[in-house]
C-alpha positions as a Python dict, from the first residue, in 0.01 Angstrom:
ca = {
    (1, 'M'): (0, 0, 0),
    (2, 'P'): (108, 92, 348),
    (3, 'E'): (132, 448, 462),
    (4, 'V'): (439, 630, 349),
    (5, 'K'): (591, 757, 658),
    (6, 'F'): (925, 896, 522),
    (7, 'E'): (883, 1071, 173),
    (8, 'V'): (1141, 1234, -50),
    (9, 'D'): (1136, 1470, -325),
    (10, 'V'): (1427, 1378, -572),
    (11, 'D'): (1411, 1724, -720),
    (12, 'S'): (1534, 1894, -390),
    (13, 'P'): (1860, 1891, -217),
    (14, 'P'): (1900, 1653, 92),
    (15, 'D'): (1876, 1945, 324),
    (16, 'E'): (1584, 2104, 179),
    (17, 'Q'): (1335, 1825, 179),
    (18, 'P'): (962, 1911, 205),
    (19, 'G'): (924, 1673, 513),
    (20, 'A'): (1197, 1551, 736),
    (21, 'N'): (1558, 1568, 615),
    (22, 'P'): (1746, 1236, 575),
    (23, 'F'): (2052, 1163, 789),
    (24, 'N'): (2415, 1056, 673),
    (25, 'R'): (2575, 976, 1012),
    (26, 'W'): (2526, 731, 1295),
    (27, 'H'): (2478, 891, 1628),
    (28, 'P'): (2241, 786, 1919),
    (29, 'D'): (2107, 1143, 1952),
    (30, 'I'): (1966, 1195, 1614),
    (31, 'P'): (1610, 1234, 1678),
    (32, 'A'): (1356, 972, 1532),
    (33, 'V'): (1140, 1136, 1286),
    (34, 'V'): (908, 819, 1218),
    (35, 'E'): (720, 632, 1490),
    (36, 'V'): (562, 286, 1452),
    (37, 'D'): (404, 28, 1652),
    (38, 'D'): (542, -328, 1705),
    (39, 'G'): (383, -525, 1405),
    (40, 'E'): (350, -245, 1204),
    (41, 'T'): (430, -197, 832),
    (42, 'A'): (567, 151, 690),
    (43, 'R'): (684, 260, 353),
    (44, 'L'): (1019, 456, 354),
    (45, 'E'): (1169, 646, 63),
    (46, 'A'): (1515, 738, 8),
    (47, 'L'): (1729, 956, -232),
    (48, 'D'): (2012, 787, -396),
    (49, 'W'): (2312, 735, -179),
    (50, 'T'): (2486, 1063, -328),
    (51, 'G'): (2164, 1275, -264),
    (52, 'G'): (2130, 1352, -631),
    (53, 'Q'): (2488, 1436, -725),
    (54, 'I'): (2483, 1201, -1030),
    (55, 'T'): (2215, 1254, -1303),
    (56, 'D'): (2095, 1111, -1624),
    (57, 'N'): (2353, 1222, -1874),
    (58, 'D'): (2683, 1107, -2020),
    (59, 'D'): (2925, 1303, -1814),
    (60, 'P'): (3154, 1098, -1610),
    (61, 'N'): (3282, 1422, -1442),
    (62, 'E'): (2995, 1382, -1204),
    (63, 'V'): (3133, 1069, -1072),
    (64, 'R'): (3480, 1197, -1071),
    (65, 'D'): (3368, 1513, -867),
    (66, 'V'): (3129, 1330, -612),
    (67, 'D'): (3154, 1481, -252),
    (68, 'L'): (3204, 1164, -52),
    (69, 'S'): (3178, 1350, 275),
    (70, 'Q'): (2791, 1364, 230),
    (71, 'V'): (2706, 995, 187),
    (72, 'H'): (2489, 800, 256),
    (73, 'Y'): (2144, 973, 272),
    (74, 'L'): (1912, 745, 484),
    (75, 'A'): (1541, 737, 561),
    (76, 'G'): (1453, 766, 931),
    (77, 'P'): (1538, 722, 1198),
    (78, 'V'): (1228, 499, 1269),
    (79, 'H'): (1139, 479, 1643),
    (80, 'V'): (969, 132, 1716),
    (81, 'N'): (748, 138, 2025),
    (82, 'G'): (879, -100, 2279),
    (83, 'A'): (1207, -162, 2140),
    (84, 'E'): (1477, -156, 2400),
    (85, 'P'): (1850, -207, 2416),
    (86, 'G'): (1918, -575, 2422),
    (87, 'D'): (1632, -648, 2183),
    (88, 'L'): (1637, -754, 1826),
    (89, 'L'): (1459, -564, 1567),
    (90, 'K'): (1298, -795, 1312),
    (91, 'V'): (1256, -607, 983),
    (92, 'E'): (1082, -785, 703),
    (93, 'F'): (1135, -634, 352),
    (94, 'L'): (794, -684, 188),
    (95, 'D'): (837, -484, -111),
    (96, 'M'): (1063, -234, -262),
    (97, 'G'): (1134, -76, -593),
    (98, 'P'): (1233, 270, -777),
    (99, 'L'): (1021, 577, -742),
    (100, 'N'): (821, 527, -1034),
    (101, 'G'): (723, 838, -1208),
    (102, 'R'): (978, 1060, -1021),
    (103, 'S'): (1312, 874, -1070),
    (104, 'E'): (1318, 584, -1293),
    (105, 'F'): (1702, 558, -1372),
    (106, 'G'): (1995, 427, -1193),
    (107, 'F'): (2371, 486, -1226),
    (108, 'T'): (2703, 284, -1185),
    (109, 'G'): (3049, 473, -1148),
    (110, 'T'): (3405, 369, -1154),
    (111, 'F'): (3557, 635, -895),
    (112, 'S'): (3858, 818, -962),
    (113, 'Q'): (4163, 696, -800),
    (114, 'Q'): (4204, 1041, -649),
    (115, 'N'): (3855, 1016, -494),
    (116, 'G'): (3752, 695, -349),
    (117, 'G'): (3932, 467, -578),
    (118, 'G'): (3773, 120, -556),
    (119, 'F'): (3852, -255, -561),
    (120, 'L'): (4044, -259, -900),
    (121, 'T'): (4142, 126, -900),
    (122, 'D'): (4489, 42, -1004),
    (123, 'H'): (4374, -95, -1330),
    (124, 'F'): (4099, 142, -1374),
    (125, 'P'): (4221, 482, -1224),
    (126, 'N'): (3989, 730, -1409),
    (127, 'A'): (3622, 793, -1321),
    (128, 'A'): (3363, 642, -1564),
    (129, 'K'): (2984, 633, -1560),
    (130, 'S'): (2699, 425, -1702),
    (131, 'I'): (2311, 500, -1686),
    (132, 'W'): (2070, 235, -1652),
    (133, 'E'): (1709, 228, -1751),
    (134, 'I'): (1489, 73, -1468),
    (135, 'D'): (1160, -92, -1635),
    (136, 'G'): (994, -261, -1339),
    (137, 'Y'): (1269, -483, -1226),
    (138, 'T'): (1438, -513, -1535),
    (139, 'V'): (1754, -313, -1621),
    (140, 'S'): (1951, -217, -1951),
    (141, 'S'): (2204, 60, -2029),
    (142, 'R'): (2294, 245, -2331),
    (143, 'H'): (2626, 252, -2217),
    (144, 'V'): (2656, -128, -2182),
    (145, 'P'): (2477, -279, -2474),
    (146, 'D'): (2338, -641, -2522),
    (147, 'V'): (2281, -664, -2144),
    (148, 'R'): (1939, -686, -2021),
    (149, 'Y'): (1808, -878, -1733),
    (150, 'E'): (1595, -875, -1406),
    (151, 'G'): (1771, -696, -1128),
    (152, 'K'): (1807, -838, -765),
    (153, 'I'): (1681, -499, -598),
    (154, 'H'): (1789, -439, -241),
    (155, 'P'): (1886, -161, 3),
    (156, 'G'): (2276, -160, 30),
    (157, 'L'): (2240, 1, 374),
    (158, 'A'): (2022, -52, 694),
    (159, 'G'): (2068, -61, 1059),
    (160, 'C'): (1988, 71, 1405),
    (161, 'A'): (2149, 353, 1583),
    (162, 'P'): (2461, 269, 1808),
    (163, 'S'): (2470, 348, 2180),
    (164, 'Q'): (2702, 608, 2287),
    (165, 'E'): (2932, 334, 2416),
    (166, 'L'): (2931, 145, 2078),
    (167, 'L'): (3012, 474, 1897),
    (168, 'E'): (3309, 533, 2088),
    (169, 'E'): (3429, 190, 2054),
    (170, 'W'): (3402, 215, 1676),
    (171, 'N'): (3584, 546, 1650),
    (172, 'E'): (3859, 415, 1891),
    (173, 'R'): (3933, 88, 1693),
    (174, 'E'): (3913, 267, 1358),
    (175, 'Q'): (4128, 547, 1454),
    (176, 'E'): (4396, 296, 1569),
    (177, 'L'): (4379, 124, 1233),
    (178, 'I'): (4437, 481, 1081),
    (179, 'D'): (4730, 552, 1288),
    (180, 'K'): (4901, 198, 1229),
    (181, 'F'): (4849, 262, 833),
    (182, 'E'): (5011, 605, 861),
    (183, 'E'): (5291, 471, 1072),
    (184, 'D'): (5356, 175, 843),
    (185, 'P'): (5132, 140, 528),
    (186, 'E'): (5305, -192, 432),
    (187, 'S'): (5146, -348, 774),
    (188, 'I'): (4796, -348, 630),
    (189, 'P'): (4709, -632, 393),
    (190, 'N'): (4546, -592, 76),
    (191, 'H'): (4595, -209, 74),
    (192, 'P'): (4772, -84, -237),
    (193, 'T'): (4963, 186, -16),
    (194, 'K'): (4964, 441, -285),
    (195, 'K'): (4932, 792, -175),
    (196, 'S'): (4656, 838, -441),
    (197, 'E'): (4438, 547, -296),
    (198, 'P'): (4182, 601, -35),
    (199, 'G'): (4270, 529, 326),
    (200, 'V'): (4180, 254, 551),
    (201, 'A'): (3904, 395, 735),
    (202, 'N'): (3689, 728, 726),
    (203, 'P'): (3705, 908, 1059),
    (204, 'P'): (3429, 1125, 1180),
    (205, 'T'): (3417, 1473, 1021),
    (206, 'P'): (3159, 1753, 1037),
    (207, 'E'): (3224, 1816, 673),
    (208, 'G'): (2915, 1720, 480),
    (209, 'A'): (2739, 1585, 778),
    (210, 'Q'): (2361, 1586, 781),
    (211, 'M'): (2227, 1511, 1139),
    (212, 'G'): (1855, 1466, 1041),
    (213, 'E'): (1631, 1694, 1252),
    (214, 'M'): (1879, 1748, 1533),
    (215, 'D'): (1887, 2099, 1674),
    (216, 'P'): (2178, 2285, 1483),
    (217, 'E'): (2385, 2359, 1774),
    (218, 'E'): (2371, 1990, 1905),
    (219, 'A'): (2420, 1868, 1555),
    (220, 'E'): (2730, 2062, 1509),
    (221, 'A'): (2886, 1918, 1823),
    (222, 'A'): (2739, 1541, 1758),
    (223, 'A'): (2903, 1552, 1397),
    (224, 'E'): (3253, 1565, 1551),
    (225, 'E'): (3199, 1215, 1675),
    (226, 'A'): (2902, 1074, 1460),
    (227, 'A'): (3021, 772, 1271),
    (228, 'R'): (3034, 774, 878),
    (229, 'T'): (2804, 543, 704),
    (230, 'V'): (3056, 379, 480),
    (231, 'P'): (3129, 42, 639),
    (232, 'P'): (2897, -237, 781),
    (233, 'R'): (2937, -272, 1163),
    (234, 'E'): (2759, -460, 1459),
    (235, 'H'): (2450, -255, 1435),
    (236, 'G'): (2400, -328, 1035),
    (237, 'G'): (2510, -47, 824),
    (238, 'N'): (2642, -73, 466),
    (239, 'H'): (2657, -430, 406),
    (240, 'D'): (2573, -418, 22),
    (241, 'I'): (2441, -773, 24),
    (242, 'K'): (2240, -827, -283),
    (243, 'D'): (2039, -1111, -132),
    (244, 'L'): (1881, -877, 121),
    (245, 'S'): (1590, -830, -141),
    (246, 'I'): (1223, -853, -147),
    (247, 'G'): (1083, -1101, 105),
    (248, 'S'): (1409, -1112, 331),
    (249, 'T'): (1394, -1073, 707),
    (250, 'V'): (1682, -927, 901),
    (251, 'Y'): (1714, -909, 1278),
    (252, 'F'): (1923, -604, 1402),
    (253, 'P'): (2066, -564, 1751),
    (254, 'V'): (1889, -266, 1923),
    (255, 'Y'): (2123, -49, 2115),
    (256, 'V'): (1915, 262, 2198),
    (257, 'E'): (1544, 310, 2291),
    (258, 'G'): (1319, 267, 1986),
    (259, 'G'): (1606, 121, 1780),
    (260, 'K'): (1623, 430, 1569),
    (261, 'F'): (1632, 225, 1239),
    (262, 'G'): (1753, 380, 897),
    (263, 'V'): (1770, 239, 557),
    (264, 'G'): (1888, 364, 191),
    (265, 'D'): (2154, 322, -55),
    (266, 'F'): (1891, 132, -293),
    (267, 'H'): (2037, -85, -573),
    (268, 'A'): (1821, -182, -867),
    (269, 'S'): (2097, -465, -890),
    (270, 'Q'): (2428, -567, -782),
    (271, 'G'): (2708, -828, -809),
    (272, 'D'): (2863, -984, -524),
    (273, 'G'): (3130, -759, -380),
    (274, 'E'): (3021, -439, -560),
    (275, 'V'): (3352, -439, -727),
    (276, 'T'): (3337, -79, -880),
    (277, 'F'): (3277, 59, -526),
    (278, 'C'): (2992, 273, -662),
    (279, 'G'): (2935, -75, -834),
    (280, 'A'): (2550, -135, -794),
    (281, 'I'): (2300, 30, -1010),
    (282, 'E'): (2228, 302, -756),
    (283, 'M'): (1894, 456, -743),
    (284, 'A'): (1641, 643, -535),
    (285, 'G'): (1391, 416, -398),
    (286, 'Y'): (1127, 258, -148),
    (287, 'V'): (1090, -18, 70),
    (288, 'D'): (790, -154, 264),
    (289, 'C'): (916, -270, 619),
    (290, 'K'): (736, -452, 868),
    (291, 'F'): (886, -404, 1220),
    (292, 'E'): (847, -646, 1507),
    (293, 'V'): (1041, -643, 1850),
    (294, 'V'): (1205, -964, 1966),
    (295, 'K'): (1240, -901, 2341),
    (296, 'N'): (1587, -985, 2495),
    (297, 'G'): (1689, -1127, 2153),
    (298, 'M'): (2052, -1048, 2182),
    (299, 'E'): (2112, -1265, 2488),
    (300, 'D'): (1843, -1530, 2432),
    (301, 'H'): (1965, -1600, 2089),
    (302, 'G'): (2324, -1512, 2104),
    (303, 'V'): (2290, -1246, 1850),
    (304, 'T'): (2550, -959, 1852),
    (305, 'H'): (2559, -892, 1473),
    (306, 'P'): (2252, -870, 1214),
    (307, 'I'): (2153, -1207, 1076),
    (308, 'F'): (1896, -1252, 797),
    (309, 'E'): (1684, -1498, 602),
    (310, 'P'): (1689, -1439, 246),
    (311, 'G'): (1400, -1390, 23),
    (312, 'H'): (1306, -1626, -258),
    (313, 'R'): (1215, -1381, -536),
    (314, 'G'): (1439, -1400, -836),
    (315, 'P'): (1614, -1353, -1079),
    (316, 'N'): (1671, -1733, -1122),
    (317, 'F'): (1948, -1780, -1352),
    (318, 'E'): (2029, -2132, -1449),
    (319, 'N'): (2369, -2125, -1659),
    (320, 'Y'): (2693, -1954, -1552),
    (321, 'V'): (3048, -1925, -1668),
    (322, 'T'): (3259, -1934, -1357),
    (323, 'F'): (3607, -1788, -1325),
    (324, 'C'): (3876, -1905, -1054),
    (325, 'G'): (4123, -1678, -863),
    (326, 'Y'): (4395, -1755, -633),
    (327, 'S'): (4620, -1595, -377),
    (328, 'V'): (4886, -1460, -633),
    (329, 'T'): (4884, -1100, -715),
    (330, 'E'): (4898, -976, -1080),
    (331, 'D'): (5285, -925, -1022),
    (332, 'G'): (5336, -1283, -913),
    (333, 'E'): (5356, -1229, -549),
    (334, 'Q'): (5237, -1546, -348),
    (335, 'K'): (4995, -1450, -58),
    (336, 'Y'): (4896, -1676, 215),
    (337, 'I'): (4521, -1795, 208),
    (338, 'D'): (4433, -1450, 84),
    (339, 'S'): (4060, -1441, -32),
    (340, 'H'): (4073, -1062, -130),
    (341, 'T'): (4350, -1143, -361),
    (342, 'A'): (4182, -1459, -501),
    (343, 'Y'): (3856, -1275, -561),
    (344, 'R'): (4049, -976, -729),
    (345, 'R'): (4203, -1215, -960),
    (346, 'A'): (3874, -1397, -1056),
    (347, 'C'): (3729, -1056, -1130),
    (348, 'L'): (4012, -976, -1363),
    (349, 'Q'): (3989, -1297, -1527),
    (350, 'A'): (3627, -1224, -1612),
    (351, 'I'): (3710, -880, -1733),
    (352, 'D'): (3976, -1027, -1966),
    (353, 'Y'): (3699, -1281, -2084),
    (354, 'L'): (3429, -1041, -2162),
    (355, 'K'): (3685, -818, -2368),
    (356, 'K'): (3686, -1116, -2611),
    (357, 'F'): (3319, -1034, -2681),
    (358, 'G'): (3393, -659, -2771),
    (359, 'Y'): (3357, -504, -2426),
    (360, 'T'): (3619, -268, -2301),
    (361, 'G'): (3753, -311, -1954),
    (362, 'Q'): (3535, -36, -1808),
    (363, 'Q'): (3220, -184, -1961),
    (364, 'A'): (3321, -514, -1820),
    (365, 'L'): (3382, -385, -1478),
    (366, 'H'): (3038, -227, -1464),
    (367, 'I'): (2883, -558, -1574),
    (368, 'L'): (3049, -731, -1274),
    (369, 'G'): (2937, -457, -1067),
    (370, 'T'): (2579, -480, -1155),
    (371, 'V'): (2479, -820, -1298),
    (372, 'P'): (2388, -1042, -986),
    (373, 'V'): (2712, -1234, -1018),
    (374, 'E'): (2767, -1502, -746),
    (375, 'G'): (3102, -1472, -545),
    (376, 'R'): (3237, -1747, -349),
    (377, 'Q'): (3511, -1822, -89),
    (378, 'S'): (3552, -2161, -252),
    (379, 'G'): (3843, -2272, -75),
    (380, 'V'): (4033, -2149, 237),
    (381, 'V'): (4224, -2449, 375),
    (382, 'D'): (4482, -2563, 117),
    (383, 'V'): (4815, -2372, 160),
    (384, 'P'): (4924, -2146, 25),
    (385, 'N'): (4630, -2045, -206),
    (386, 'A'): (4265, -1964, -113),
    (387, 'C'): (4035, -2021, -417),
    (388, 'S'): (3774, -1758, -495),
    (389, 'T'): (3512, -1796, -780),
    (390, 'L'): (3285, -1569, -971),
    (391, 'A'): (2991, -1699, -1145),
    (392, 'L'): (2868, -1504, -1423),
    (393, 'P'): (2509, -1565, -1543),
    (394, 'T'): (2481, -1591, -1911),
    (395, 'G'): (2110, -1535, -1907),
    (396, 'A'): (2195, -1149, -1831),
    (397, 'F'): (2323, -1109, -2195),
    (398, 'E'): (2125, -1080, -2523),
    (399, 'F'): (2382, -1316, -2700),
    (400, 'D'): (2579, -1628, -2623),
    (401, 'I'): (2889, -1573, -2388),
    (402, 'S'): (2959, -1951, -2332),
    (403, 'P'): (3321, -2053, -2413),
    (404, 'G'): (3197, -2229, -2726),
    (405, 'S'): (3139, -1861, -2856),
    (406, 'L'): (3444, -1713, -2787),
    (407, 'G'): (3589, -1497, -3075),
    (408, 'N'): (3269, -1364, -3161),
    (409, 'A'): (3337, -1003, -3080),
    (410, 'E'): (3124, -697, -3179),
    (411, 'D'): (3195, -328, -3147),
    (412, 'R'): (3000, -273, -2824),
    (413, 'G'): (3112, 105, -2793),
    (414, 'D'): (3249, 225, -2450),
    (415, 'L'): (3170, 434, -2144),
    (416, 'V'): (3291, 792, -2156),
    (417, 'V'): (3581, 800, -1914),
    (418, 'T'): (3734, 1120, -1788),
    (419, 'D'): (4114, 1167, -1777),
    (420, 'E'): (4103, 1503, -1625),
    (421, 'P'): (4192, 1579, -1273),
    (422, 'L'): (3931, 1661, -997),
    (423, 'E'): (3805, 1996, -1001),
}
């Protein structure tokens, strides 16, 4: 086991950690708290992405009331000796898992439409929560019965710090999108344009900001421009790619001296798209990272965004039921080569299918967000319809979900769903 260079206490708040506090914003001046040499391996631990706001109980109000200004809480930053702007930071994920003996559960949430919403929020506007037991790499839930499988564990979020110039570019272009949406909501494709929906981007805000170990006065000023960790960007960030699992190698562009690498938002499993927004099995966890520097890698290899080589650890499902969706909305509106709408329709087809086996819509949604479903842009050239597909592995279920078994519905309970407004 490599040396634990960033350790967390799941029983302490994010800003009261016994060692270094995690950070939840991207800014070049957040100081590194871990130092490693080129070629060194280190273990990094991280709280769950909410910093402990969700606990192991049956109360969905915890999901309804999550303070999203705080997320995500990341381990680091890590200074890699020898890394300079223009290099690539090669990070190999040698091992990862839950914090055994300290936190052995995960959670999935459907966010309230008034607080984050999600991919299918107009169909599922109320908050719901499922708790998952993590037994090694195998997951199961008392809230979603008869589903048990080996998860595809991965960090949802990893990346290097931006330069000041790149940070300003992010803020400028995202603010332009926000301004465009405020002026003409209908001009933004794929956004529901309802006032209760989330916006199109999350601008910097000092509210909820945790700037690692920055000097408090400097941190207050930096938080005014520090980027939220919500989306992926050129440096890495919140990609939520389920295949960045054990054995994967990622090459991150380096924009500041040392790279200032951060990682977190661990998932015990996730389906492609993370369609419930809080859609993976979120957990506190660890990762063993081997760091290497590729000198002048950005120019020499033409890399301006992260690239990765996936690992080969399972699960290795053999059989799937696959659902198709096209660029036509639920209301019958024809879109043009719209993969977003097509994947949405594929997901809704899968949810309706799972209902025939006794699951409720919320349970089915949580299945699609957590089981390692395979999402594909299967066709993007045949006007006017893109074709997106969602392949659901039959081996994740403890009963036969093949089309030949349709009609064999059982009562599989339900998630507890809140219909109360935000507190």
